[in-house]
XYZ file of C-alpha atoms in Angstrom:
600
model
C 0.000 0.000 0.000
C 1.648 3.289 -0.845
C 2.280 5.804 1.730
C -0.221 8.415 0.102
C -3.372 5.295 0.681
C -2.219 4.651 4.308
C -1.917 8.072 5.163
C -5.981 8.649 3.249
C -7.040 5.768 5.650
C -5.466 7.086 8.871
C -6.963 10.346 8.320
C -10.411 8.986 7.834
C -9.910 6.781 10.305
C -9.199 9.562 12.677
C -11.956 11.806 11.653
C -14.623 8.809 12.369
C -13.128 8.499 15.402
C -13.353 12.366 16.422
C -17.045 12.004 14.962
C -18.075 9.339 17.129
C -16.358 11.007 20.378
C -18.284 14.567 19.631
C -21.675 12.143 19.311
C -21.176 10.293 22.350
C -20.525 13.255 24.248
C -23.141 14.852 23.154
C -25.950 11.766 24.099
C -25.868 12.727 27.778
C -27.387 16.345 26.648
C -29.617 14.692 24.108
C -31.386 12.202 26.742
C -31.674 14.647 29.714
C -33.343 16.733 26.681
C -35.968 14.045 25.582
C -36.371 12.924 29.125
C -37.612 16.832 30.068
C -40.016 16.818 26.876
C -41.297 12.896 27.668
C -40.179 11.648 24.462
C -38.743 8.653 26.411
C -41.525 5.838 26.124
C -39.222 2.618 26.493
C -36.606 3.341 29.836
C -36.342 -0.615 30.705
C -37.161 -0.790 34.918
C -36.193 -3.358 37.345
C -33.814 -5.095 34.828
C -31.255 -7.943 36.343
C -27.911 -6.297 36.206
C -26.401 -8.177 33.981
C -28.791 -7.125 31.213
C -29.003 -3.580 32.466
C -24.980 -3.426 31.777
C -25.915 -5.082 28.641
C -28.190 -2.667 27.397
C -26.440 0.026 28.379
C -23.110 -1.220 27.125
C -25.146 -2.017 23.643
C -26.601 1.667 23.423
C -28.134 2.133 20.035
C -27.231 -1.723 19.406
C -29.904 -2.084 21.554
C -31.940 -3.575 18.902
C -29.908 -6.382 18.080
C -29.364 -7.788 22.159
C -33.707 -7.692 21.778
C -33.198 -9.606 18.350
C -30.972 -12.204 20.580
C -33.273 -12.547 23.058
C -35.990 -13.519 20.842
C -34.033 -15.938 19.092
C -32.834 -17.530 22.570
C -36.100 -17.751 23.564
C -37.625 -19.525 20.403
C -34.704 -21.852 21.219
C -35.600 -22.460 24.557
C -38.947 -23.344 24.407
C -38.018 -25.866 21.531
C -35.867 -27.354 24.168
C -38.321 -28.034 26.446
C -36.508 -25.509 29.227
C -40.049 -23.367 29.718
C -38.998 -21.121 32.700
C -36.307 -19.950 31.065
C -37.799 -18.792 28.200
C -40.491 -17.330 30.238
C -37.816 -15.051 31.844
C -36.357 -14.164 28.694
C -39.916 -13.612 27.292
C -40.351 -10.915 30.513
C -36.876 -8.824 30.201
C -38.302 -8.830 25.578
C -41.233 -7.363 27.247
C -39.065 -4.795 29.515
C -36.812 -3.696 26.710
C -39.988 -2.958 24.796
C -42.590 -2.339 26.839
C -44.414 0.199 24.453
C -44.866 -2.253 21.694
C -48.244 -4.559 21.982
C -47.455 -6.897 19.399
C -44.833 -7.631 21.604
C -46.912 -8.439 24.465
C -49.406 -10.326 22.518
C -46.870 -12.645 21.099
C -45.448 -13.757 24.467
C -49.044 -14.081 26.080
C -50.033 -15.909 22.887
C -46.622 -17.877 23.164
C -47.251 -19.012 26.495
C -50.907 -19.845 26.623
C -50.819 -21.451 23.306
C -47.541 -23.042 22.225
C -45.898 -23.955 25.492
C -49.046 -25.034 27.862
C -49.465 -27.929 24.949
C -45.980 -28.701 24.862
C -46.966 -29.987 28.326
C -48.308 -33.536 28.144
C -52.035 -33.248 29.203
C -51.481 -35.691 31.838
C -50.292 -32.495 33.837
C -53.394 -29.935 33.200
C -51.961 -28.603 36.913
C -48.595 -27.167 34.872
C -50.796 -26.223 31.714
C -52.787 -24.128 33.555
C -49.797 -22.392 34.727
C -48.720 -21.167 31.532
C -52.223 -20.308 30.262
C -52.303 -18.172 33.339
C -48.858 -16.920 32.739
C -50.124 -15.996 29.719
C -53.258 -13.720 30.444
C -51.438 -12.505 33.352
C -48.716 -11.169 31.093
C -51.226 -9.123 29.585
C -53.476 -8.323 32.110
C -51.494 -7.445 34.860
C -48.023 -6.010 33.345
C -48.616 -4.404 29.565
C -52.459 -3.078 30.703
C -52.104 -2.819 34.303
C -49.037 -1.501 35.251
C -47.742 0.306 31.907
C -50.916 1.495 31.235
C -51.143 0.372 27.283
C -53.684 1.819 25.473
C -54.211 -0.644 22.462
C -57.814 -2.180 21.884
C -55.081 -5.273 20.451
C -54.070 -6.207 24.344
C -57.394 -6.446 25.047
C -58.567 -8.255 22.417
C -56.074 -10.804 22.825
C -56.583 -10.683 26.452
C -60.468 -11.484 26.113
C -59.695 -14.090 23.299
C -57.502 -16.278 25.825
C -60.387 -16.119 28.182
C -62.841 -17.254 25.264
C -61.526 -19.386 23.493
C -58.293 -20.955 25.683
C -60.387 -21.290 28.892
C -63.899 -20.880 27.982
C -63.469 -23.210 24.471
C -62.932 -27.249 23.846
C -59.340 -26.777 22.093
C -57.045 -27.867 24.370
C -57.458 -31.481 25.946
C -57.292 -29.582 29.645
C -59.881 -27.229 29.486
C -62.636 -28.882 32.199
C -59.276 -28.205 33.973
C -58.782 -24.698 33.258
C -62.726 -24.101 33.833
C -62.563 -25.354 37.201
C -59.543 -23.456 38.544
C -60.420 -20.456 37.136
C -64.567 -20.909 38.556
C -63.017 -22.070 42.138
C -60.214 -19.309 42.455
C -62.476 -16.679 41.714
C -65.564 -18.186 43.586
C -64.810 -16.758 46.914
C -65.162 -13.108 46.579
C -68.225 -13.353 44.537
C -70.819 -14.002 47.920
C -71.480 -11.756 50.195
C -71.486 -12.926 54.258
C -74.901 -12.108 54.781
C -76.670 -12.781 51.019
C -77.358 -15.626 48.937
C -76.393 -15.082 45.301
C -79.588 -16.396 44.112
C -81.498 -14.045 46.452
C -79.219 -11.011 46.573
C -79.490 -10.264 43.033
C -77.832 -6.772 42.244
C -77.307 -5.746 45.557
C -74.332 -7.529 46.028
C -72.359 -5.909 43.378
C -73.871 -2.568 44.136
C -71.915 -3.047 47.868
C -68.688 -4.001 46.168
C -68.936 -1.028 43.813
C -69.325 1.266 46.525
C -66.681 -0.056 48.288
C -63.539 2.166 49.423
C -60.675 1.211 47.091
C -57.732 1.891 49.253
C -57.287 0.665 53.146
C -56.568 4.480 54.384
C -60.328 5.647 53.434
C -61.349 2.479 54.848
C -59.154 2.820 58.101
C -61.026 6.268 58.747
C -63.707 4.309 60.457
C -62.591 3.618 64.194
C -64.733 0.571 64.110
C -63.363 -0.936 61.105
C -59.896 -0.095 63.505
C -61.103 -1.906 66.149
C -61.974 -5.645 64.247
C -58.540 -5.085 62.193
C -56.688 -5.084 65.315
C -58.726 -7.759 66.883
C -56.874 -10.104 63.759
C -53.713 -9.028 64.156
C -53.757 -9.692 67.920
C -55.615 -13.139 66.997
C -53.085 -14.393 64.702
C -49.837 -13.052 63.309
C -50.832 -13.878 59.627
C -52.872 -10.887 60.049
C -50.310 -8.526 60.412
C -48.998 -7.212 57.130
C -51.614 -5.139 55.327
C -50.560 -6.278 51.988
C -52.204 -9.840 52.767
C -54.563 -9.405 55.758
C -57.360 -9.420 52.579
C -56.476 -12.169 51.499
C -56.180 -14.004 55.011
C -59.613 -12.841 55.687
C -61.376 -14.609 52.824
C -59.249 -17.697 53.462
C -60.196 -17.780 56.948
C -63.709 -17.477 55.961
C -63.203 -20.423 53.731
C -61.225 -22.606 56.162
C -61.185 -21.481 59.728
C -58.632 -23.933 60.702
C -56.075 -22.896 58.760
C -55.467 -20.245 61.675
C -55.208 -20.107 65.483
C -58.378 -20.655 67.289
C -58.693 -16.773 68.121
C -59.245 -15.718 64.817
C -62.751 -17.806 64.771
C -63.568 -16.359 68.432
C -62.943 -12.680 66.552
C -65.164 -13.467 63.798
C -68.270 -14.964 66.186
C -67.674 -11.932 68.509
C -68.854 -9.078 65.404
C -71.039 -11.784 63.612
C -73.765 -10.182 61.838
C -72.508 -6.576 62.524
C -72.412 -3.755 60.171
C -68.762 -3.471 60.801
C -67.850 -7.372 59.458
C -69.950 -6.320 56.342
C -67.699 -3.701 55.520
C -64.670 -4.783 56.032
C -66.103 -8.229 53.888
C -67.033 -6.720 50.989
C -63.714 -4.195 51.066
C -61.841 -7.457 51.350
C -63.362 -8.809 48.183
C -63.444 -5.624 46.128
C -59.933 -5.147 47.345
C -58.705 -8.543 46.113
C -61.004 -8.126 43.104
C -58.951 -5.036 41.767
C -55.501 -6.160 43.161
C -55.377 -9.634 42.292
C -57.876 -10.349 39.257
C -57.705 -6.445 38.339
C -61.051 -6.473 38.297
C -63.089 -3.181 38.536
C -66.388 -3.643 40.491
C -67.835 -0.403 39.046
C -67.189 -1.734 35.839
C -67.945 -5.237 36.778
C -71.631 -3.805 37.494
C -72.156 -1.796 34.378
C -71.116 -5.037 32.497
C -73.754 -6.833 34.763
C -76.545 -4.196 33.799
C -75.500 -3.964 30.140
C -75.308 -7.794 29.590
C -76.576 -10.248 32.501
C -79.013 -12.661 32.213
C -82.848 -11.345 32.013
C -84.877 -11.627 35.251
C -87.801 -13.634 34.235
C -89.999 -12.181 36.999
C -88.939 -8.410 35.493
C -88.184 -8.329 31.876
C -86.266 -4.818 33.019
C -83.853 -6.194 34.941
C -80.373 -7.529 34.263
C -79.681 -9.850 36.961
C -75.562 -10.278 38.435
C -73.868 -12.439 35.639
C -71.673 -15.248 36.803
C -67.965 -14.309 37.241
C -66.644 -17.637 37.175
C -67.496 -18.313 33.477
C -64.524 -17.729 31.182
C -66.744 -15.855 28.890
C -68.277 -13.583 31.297
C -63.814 -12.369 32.054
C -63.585 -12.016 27.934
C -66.677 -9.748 27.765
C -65.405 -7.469 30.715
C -61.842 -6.871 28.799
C -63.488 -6.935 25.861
C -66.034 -3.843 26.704
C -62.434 -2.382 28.477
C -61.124 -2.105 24.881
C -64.259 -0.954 23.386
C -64.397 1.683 25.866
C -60.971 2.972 25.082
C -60.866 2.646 21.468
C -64.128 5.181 21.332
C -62.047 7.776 23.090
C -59.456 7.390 21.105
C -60.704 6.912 18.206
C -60.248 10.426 15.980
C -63.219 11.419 14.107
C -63.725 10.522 10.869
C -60.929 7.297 11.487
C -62.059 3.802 10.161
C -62.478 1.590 13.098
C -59.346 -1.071 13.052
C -59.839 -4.656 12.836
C -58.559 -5.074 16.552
C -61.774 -3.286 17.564
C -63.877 -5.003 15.134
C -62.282 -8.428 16.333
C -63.427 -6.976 20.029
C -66.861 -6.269 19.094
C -67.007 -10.106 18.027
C -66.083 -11.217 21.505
C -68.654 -9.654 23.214
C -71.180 -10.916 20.957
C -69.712 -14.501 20.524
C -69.106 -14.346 24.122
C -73.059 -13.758 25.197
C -73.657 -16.492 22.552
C -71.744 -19.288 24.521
C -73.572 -17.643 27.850
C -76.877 -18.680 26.249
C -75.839 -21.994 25.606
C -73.450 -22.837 27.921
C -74.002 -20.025 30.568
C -75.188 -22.148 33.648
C -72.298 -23.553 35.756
C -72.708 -26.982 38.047
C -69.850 -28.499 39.949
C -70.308 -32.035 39.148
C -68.298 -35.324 39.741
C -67.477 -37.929 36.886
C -65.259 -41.104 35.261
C -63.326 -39.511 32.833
C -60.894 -41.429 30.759
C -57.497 -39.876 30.582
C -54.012 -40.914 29.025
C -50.980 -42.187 30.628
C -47.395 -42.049 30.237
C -47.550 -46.155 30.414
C -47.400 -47.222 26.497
C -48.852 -50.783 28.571
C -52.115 -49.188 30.020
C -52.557 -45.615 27.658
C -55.388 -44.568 29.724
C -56.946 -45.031 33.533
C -60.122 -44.012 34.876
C -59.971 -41.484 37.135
C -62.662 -39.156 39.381
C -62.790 -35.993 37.805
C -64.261 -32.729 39.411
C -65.146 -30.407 36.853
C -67.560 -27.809 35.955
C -70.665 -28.931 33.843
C -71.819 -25.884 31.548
C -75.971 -25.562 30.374
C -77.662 -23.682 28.436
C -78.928 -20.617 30.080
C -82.034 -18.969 27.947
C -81.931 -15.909 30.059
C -78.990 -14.553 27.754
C -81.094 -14.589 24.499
C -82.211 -10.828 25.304
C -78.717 -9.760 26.146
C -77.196 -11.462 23.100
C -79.370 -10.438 20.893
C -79.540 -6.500 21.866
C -76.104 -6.433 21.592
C -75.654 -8.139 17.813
C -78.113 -5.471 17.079
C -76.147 -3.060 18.027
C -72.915 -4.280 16.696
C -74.847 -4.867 13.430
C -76.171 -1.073 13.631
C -72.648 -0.092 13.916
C -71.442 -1.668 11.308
C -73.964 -0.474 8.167
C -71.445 1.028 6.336
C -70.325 0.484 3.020
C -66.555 0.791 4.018
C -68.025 -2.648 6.771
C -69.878 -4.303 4.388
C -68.245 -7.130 5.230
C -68.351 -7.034 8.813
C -71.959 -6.109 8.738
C -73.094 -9.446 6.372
C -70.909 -11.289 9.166
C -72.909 -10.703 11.895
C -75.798 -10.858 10.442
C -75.246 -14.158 9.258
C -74.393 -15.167 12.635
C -76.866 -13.522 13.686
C -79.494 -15.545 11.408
C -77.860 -18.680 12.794
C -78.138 -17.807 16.603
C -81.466 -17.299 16.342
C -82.459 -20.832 14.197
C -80.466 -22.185 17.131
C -82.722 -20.391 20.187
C -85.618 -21.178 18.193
C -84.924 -24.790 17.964
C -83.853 -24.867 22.193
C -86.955 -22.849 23.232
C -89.121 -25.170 21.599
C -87.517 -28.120 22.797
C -87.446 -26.662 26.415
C -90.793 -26.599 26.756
C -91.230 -22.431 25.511
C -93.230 -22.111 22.714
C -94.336 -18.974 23.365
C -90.974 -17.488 23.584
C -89.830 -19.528 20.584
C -92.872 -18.207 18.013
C -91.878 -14.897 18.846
C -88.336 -15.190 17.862
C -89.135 -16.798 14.510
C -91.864 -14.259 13.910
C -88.607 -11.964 14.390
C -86.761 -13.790 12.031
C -88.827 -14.051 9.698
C -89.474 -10.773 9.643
C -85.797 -9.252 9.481
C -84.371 -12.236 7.244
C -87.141 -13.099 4.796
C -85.956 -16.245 3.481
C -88.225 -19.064 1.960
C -86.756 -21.725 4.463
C -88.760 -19.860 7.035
C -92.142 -20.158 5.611
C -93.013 -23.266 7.301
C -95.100 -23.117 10.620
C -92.586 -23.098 13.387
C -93.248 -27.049 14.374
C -92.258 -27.639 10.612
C -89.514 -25.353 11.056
C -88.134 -26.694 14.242
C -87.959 -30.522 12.741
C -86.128 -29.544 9.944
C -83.272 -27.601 12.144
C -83.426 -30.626 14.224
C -82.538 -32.909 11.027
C -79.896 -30.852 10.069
C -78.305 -30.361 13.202
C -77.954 -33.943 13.167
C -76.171 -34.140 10.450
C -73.476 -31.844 11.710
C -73.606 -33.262 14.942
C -71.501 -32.086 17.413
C -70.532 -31.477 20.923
C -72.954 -28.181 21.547
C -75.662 -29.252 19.412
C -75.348 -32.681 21.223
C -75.700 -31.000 24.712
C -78.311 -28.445 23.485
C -81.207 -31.031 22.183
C -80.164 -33.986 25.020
C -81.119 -31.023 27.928
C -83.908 -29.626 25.978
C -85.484 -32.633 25.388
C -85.138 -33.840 28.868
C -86.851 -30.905 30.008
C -89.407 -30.920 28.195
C -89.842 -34.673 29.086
C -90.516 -32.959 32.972
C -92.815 -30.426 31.896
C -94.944 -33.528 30.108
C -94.641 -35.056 33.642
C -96.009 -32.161 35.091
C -99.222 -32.038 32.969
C -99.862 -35.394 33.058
C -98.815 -36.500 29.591
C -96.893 -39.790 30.216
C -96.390 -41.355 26.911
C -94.939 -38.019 25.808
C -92.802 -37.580 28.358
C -91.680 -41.396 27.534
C -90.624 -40.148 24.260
C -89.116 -37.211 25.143
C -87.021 -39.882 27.401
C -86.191 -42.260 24.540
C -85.445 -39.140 22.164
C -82.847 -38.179 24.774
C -81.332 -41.602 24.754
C -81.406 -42.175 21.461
C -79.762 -38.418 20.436
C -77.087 -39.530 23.506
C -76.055 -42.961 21.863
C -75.871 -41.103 18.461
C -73.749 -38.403 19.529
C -71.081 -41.207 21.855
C -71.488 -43.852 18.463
C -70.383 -40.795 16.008
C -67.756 -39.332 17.831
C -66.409 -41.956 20.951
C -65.455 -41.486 24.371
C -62.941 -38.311 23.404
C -61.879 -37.214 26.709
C -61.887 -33.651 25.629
C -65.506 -33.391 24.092
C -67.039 -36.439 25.665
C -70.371 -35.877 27.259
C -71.054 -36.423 30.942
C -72.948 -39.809 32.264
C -76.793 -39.532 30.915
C -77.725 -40.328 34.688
C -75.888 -36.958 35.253
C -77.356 -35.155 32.463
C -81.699 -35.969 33.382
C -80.460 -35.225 36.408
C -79.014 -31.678 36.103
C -81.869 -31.384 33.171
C -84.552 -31.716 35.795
C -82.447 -29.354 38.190
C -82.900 -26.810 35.561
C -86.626 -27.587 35.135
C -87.951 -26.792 38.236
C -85.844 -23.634 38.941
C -86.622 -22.525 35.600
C -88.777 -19.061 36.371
C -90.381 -19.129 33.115
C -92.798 -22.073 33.871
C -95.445 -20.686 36.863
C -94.429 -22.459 40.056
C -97.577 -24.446 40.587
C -96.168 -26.391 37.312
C -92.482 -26.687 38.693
C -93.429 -27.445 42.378
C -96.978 -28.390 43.111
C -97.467 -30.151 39.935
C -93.940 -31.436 39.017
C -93.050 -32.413 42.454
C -96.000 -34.059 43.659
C -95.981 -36.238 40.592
C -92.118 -36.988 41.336
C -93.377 -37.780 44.770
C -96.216 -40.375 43.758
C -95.196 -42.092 41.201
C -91.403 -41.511 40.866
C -90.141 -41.590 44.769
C -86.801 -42.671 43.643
C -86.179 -39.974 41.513
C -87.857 -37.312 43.858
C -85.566 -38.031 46.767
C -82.371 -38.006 43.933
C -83.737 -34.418 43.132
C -84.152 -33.169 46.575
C -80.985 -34.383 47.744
C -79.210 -32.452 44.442
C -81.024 -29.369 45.516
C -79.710 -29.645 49.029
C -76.503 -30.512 48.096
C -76.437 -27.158 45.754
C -78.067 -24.927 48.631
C -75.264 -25.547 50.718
C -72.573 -25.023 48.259
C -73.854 -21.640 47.997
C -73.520 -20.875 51.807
């Protein structure tokens, strides 16, 4: 190289140099600048300190130590080594905290791909990553940075939908029941019974002070607190004396013997009613980061219809999966109208949103009632000898409940209404199309239940707003041909739906005194039951429960259905039950018992 070229080079060389030097000097100045104006959006917080060096030491390489992480990740979770990548999928999150594709990926990476890398013969450690996963987006990206993006909260509600609330995943009876049990707790009052309290209930919690100073201004409130903390030292830290409280309400013995004596002594006092329902609302926003304002305008927007007062929403049930993906949903609905600009199409996120809610009062309708219910369930093994034992399996048994038809159907209206645009033309034939199809469904399940009435007047609707020449057939007509093609695309919910329906309306047959029809209504349900296990087999994850189990949960629903007058459910039903069916009367009375008292 001649002299002139090396001595070209050093000079440039230098003059990067010098360049480099002046900028890094000058960085310092530049960041105190954009920190003042709040231009900084992504400082990482409460990083290990061996990637804070890192990302420090990277500086605008930043990017590339974020690319690493992702791939290291990806890597991990092929290799089976979950918590790891579950830490590296937090610090991704940390080093961009202001990007919600980011968070959806890793909550949708957790609660999809690596809960099913788990063999299903641990739903206990699947559950943990679905939760991880919802968690992730609930409690970090909307709860403590304070995202904005209707996307969070769609994917947020679609976990609870379709992860929890759906048949996808092998472990979802699982998922149901841990998510219906953990919740349960802080959903009764001391002094009400949820099927008596109606409203009222949530109308406490929402009233309820939301930090423990304004509820610490009442001496008397003072006075019980205290009485705890001298009663048992679990009660001492603030943080979990909430907590404490509703577990010692669940399980005295889990503390000292002076913690009961404190309860007895302010039994049935204003003062434990307070500090009950703070305790609840307090571990309802903390832990579940659940408003109870909110949760009650959700309740009187979309909960089931009282029957005795077509006016009133009653208290929906906040252990159903769906009833958590409606609440985020209308969260991101609610935010996405203030900030959408005028004039501004509405995104897909939000039209993706406005199906959840809608989709979500759909499966309340026909899978809205909850039972706790024991069963054989057939599940695999890691034993390639015996592949599968038979186990007792406590689970949550989901009904149709027809008190969400009003709800649903008010709010596809709406969503419809919203979307009569040109620019949504495609949206709006959607819905309606789904719409159209709910409502041949509630037809069909009306009738079969026994509600005629009800049932006419939502084909008359039909008819009216989709005038189609398969609807001009009376509605018996009508109703057999639905049922005809349902069984052709038999499945799980359609299974469920006509079994129940026709079961019921076998009872109400009973009650009038019609015998051989309520004989056929039995061997309908039998036959549609056999069908339903010879088409699709004992599948753990969409078998059916026990017929035994489902007449008997059928004729739980009958007779504390509100829609049939009393004298039919009770003086008629019951007394028949009584004379000519003892056997089945004292099975009934002792499942209504057994209810009543998990509900005190």
């Amino acid at each position: 190289m001649r002299s002139r070229d090396f001595i070209i080079i050093l000079i440039c060389i230098s003059i990067a140099a010098g360049l480099l030097f002046t900028a890094g000097a000058q960085l310092d100045s530049i960041n105190n600048k954009r920190q003042e104006m709040g231009l900084i959006k992504d400082k990482p917080e409460n990083l290990p300190p061996s990637l804070a060096f890192a990302t420090i030491a990277t500086g605008a390489f930043r990017g590339l130590l974020v690319d690493f992480l992702w791939i290291r990740a990806d890597r991990l979770k092929e290799q089976g080594q979950f918590f790891d990548a579950k830490q590296l999928a937090e610090w991704i999150t940390i080093l961009q905290p202001h990007f919600a594709s980011v968070w959806k990926f890793q909550a949708w990476n957790m609660a999809y791909n690596i809960s099913v890398a788990i063999p299903e013969t641990r739903p206990e450690q699947r559950w943990r990553w679905v939760k991880n996963g919802y968690e992730l987006l609930r409690d970090e990206a909307i709860g403590r940075y304070k995202l904005r993006d209707i996307g969070l909260y769609h994917e947020l509600s679609r976990i609870f939908q379709h992860k929890i609330g759906g048949i996808s995943d092998e472990a979802h009876r699982y998922y149901k029941w841990e998510l219906a049990m953990q919740i349960d707790p802080l959903l009764t009052s001391v002094d009400m019974e949820p099927a008596d309290d109606k409203n009222e209930f949530f109308e406490v919690l929402a009233k309820t002070p939301d930090t423990w100073d304004k509820l610490l201004s009442d001496a008397n409130i003072v006075e019980f607190v205290n009485a705890l903390k001298t009663s048992d030292s679990s009660f001492e830290e603030q943080s979990t004396l909430a907590s404490h409280y509703i577990s010692l309400r669940q399980n005295a013995a889990r503390y000292k013997e002076d913690t009961a004596l404190v309860i007895d002594s302010f039994r049935g006092s204003e003062v434990l009613q307070k500090f009950d329902a703070f305790a609840k609302a307090y571990q309802l926003r903390t832990v579940w980061k659940l408003d109870p304002e909110f949760m009650e305008k959700v309740n009187e927007t979309h909960g089931p219809m009282d029957w005795d007062d077509p006016n009133t929403h009653l208290p929906m049930d906040w252990r159903h999966a769906d009833t958590h993906a409606i609440y985020w949903a209308e969260k991101g609905l609610e935010i996405a109208r203030q900030d959408r600009k005028e004039g501004e199409d509405i995104s897909s996120d939000e039209n993706n949103t406005d199906r959840i809610v809608v989709h979500g009062l759909q499966n309340l309708f026909r899978l809205g009632k909850m039972i706790p219910i024991k069963v054989q369930r057939k599940i695999p093994t890691d034993d390639p000898e015996n592949p599968y034992k038979v186990v007792d399996s406590r689970e949550m048994f989901l009904r149709p409940d027809l008190r969400y038809f009003t709800p649903y159907n008010e709010a596809i209206l709406k969503v419809i209404d919203k979307y009569d645009q040109d620019a949504e033309r495609g949206t709006w034939e959607t819905m309606r199309n789904g719409h159209r199809n709910m409502l041949k469904n509630a037809i069909l399940l009306f009738y079969q239940s026994g509600h005629k009435e009800q049932a006419n007047e939502i084909f008359l609707a039909m008819k009216k707003q989709y005038p189609l020449p398969e609807f001009n057939v009376p509605l018996a007509q009508f109703c057999k041909n639905r049922m005809i093609e349902e069984l052709e695309t038999y499945g799980y919910q359609d299974a469920l739906d006509q079994i129940t329906a026709t079961l019921r309306e076998g009872y109400y047959n009973i009650a009038i005194g019609d015998e051989a029809a309520a004989a056929g209504n039995q061997e309908l349900a039998e036959i549609l039951y056999n069908y339903y296990i010879e088409k699709l087999g004992d599948v753990a994850r969409t078998s059916l429960p026990p017929l035994d189990t489902l007449k008997l949960t059928s004729m739980v629903d009958f007779v504390t259905d509100q829609q049939f007058p009393i004298y039919i459910r009770e003086n008629m039903f019951l007394g028949k039950l009584y004379q000519d069916y003892r056997e089945l009367y004292d099975m009934l009375m002792a499942e209504l018992e057994k209810r009543e008292k998990t509900t005190e």
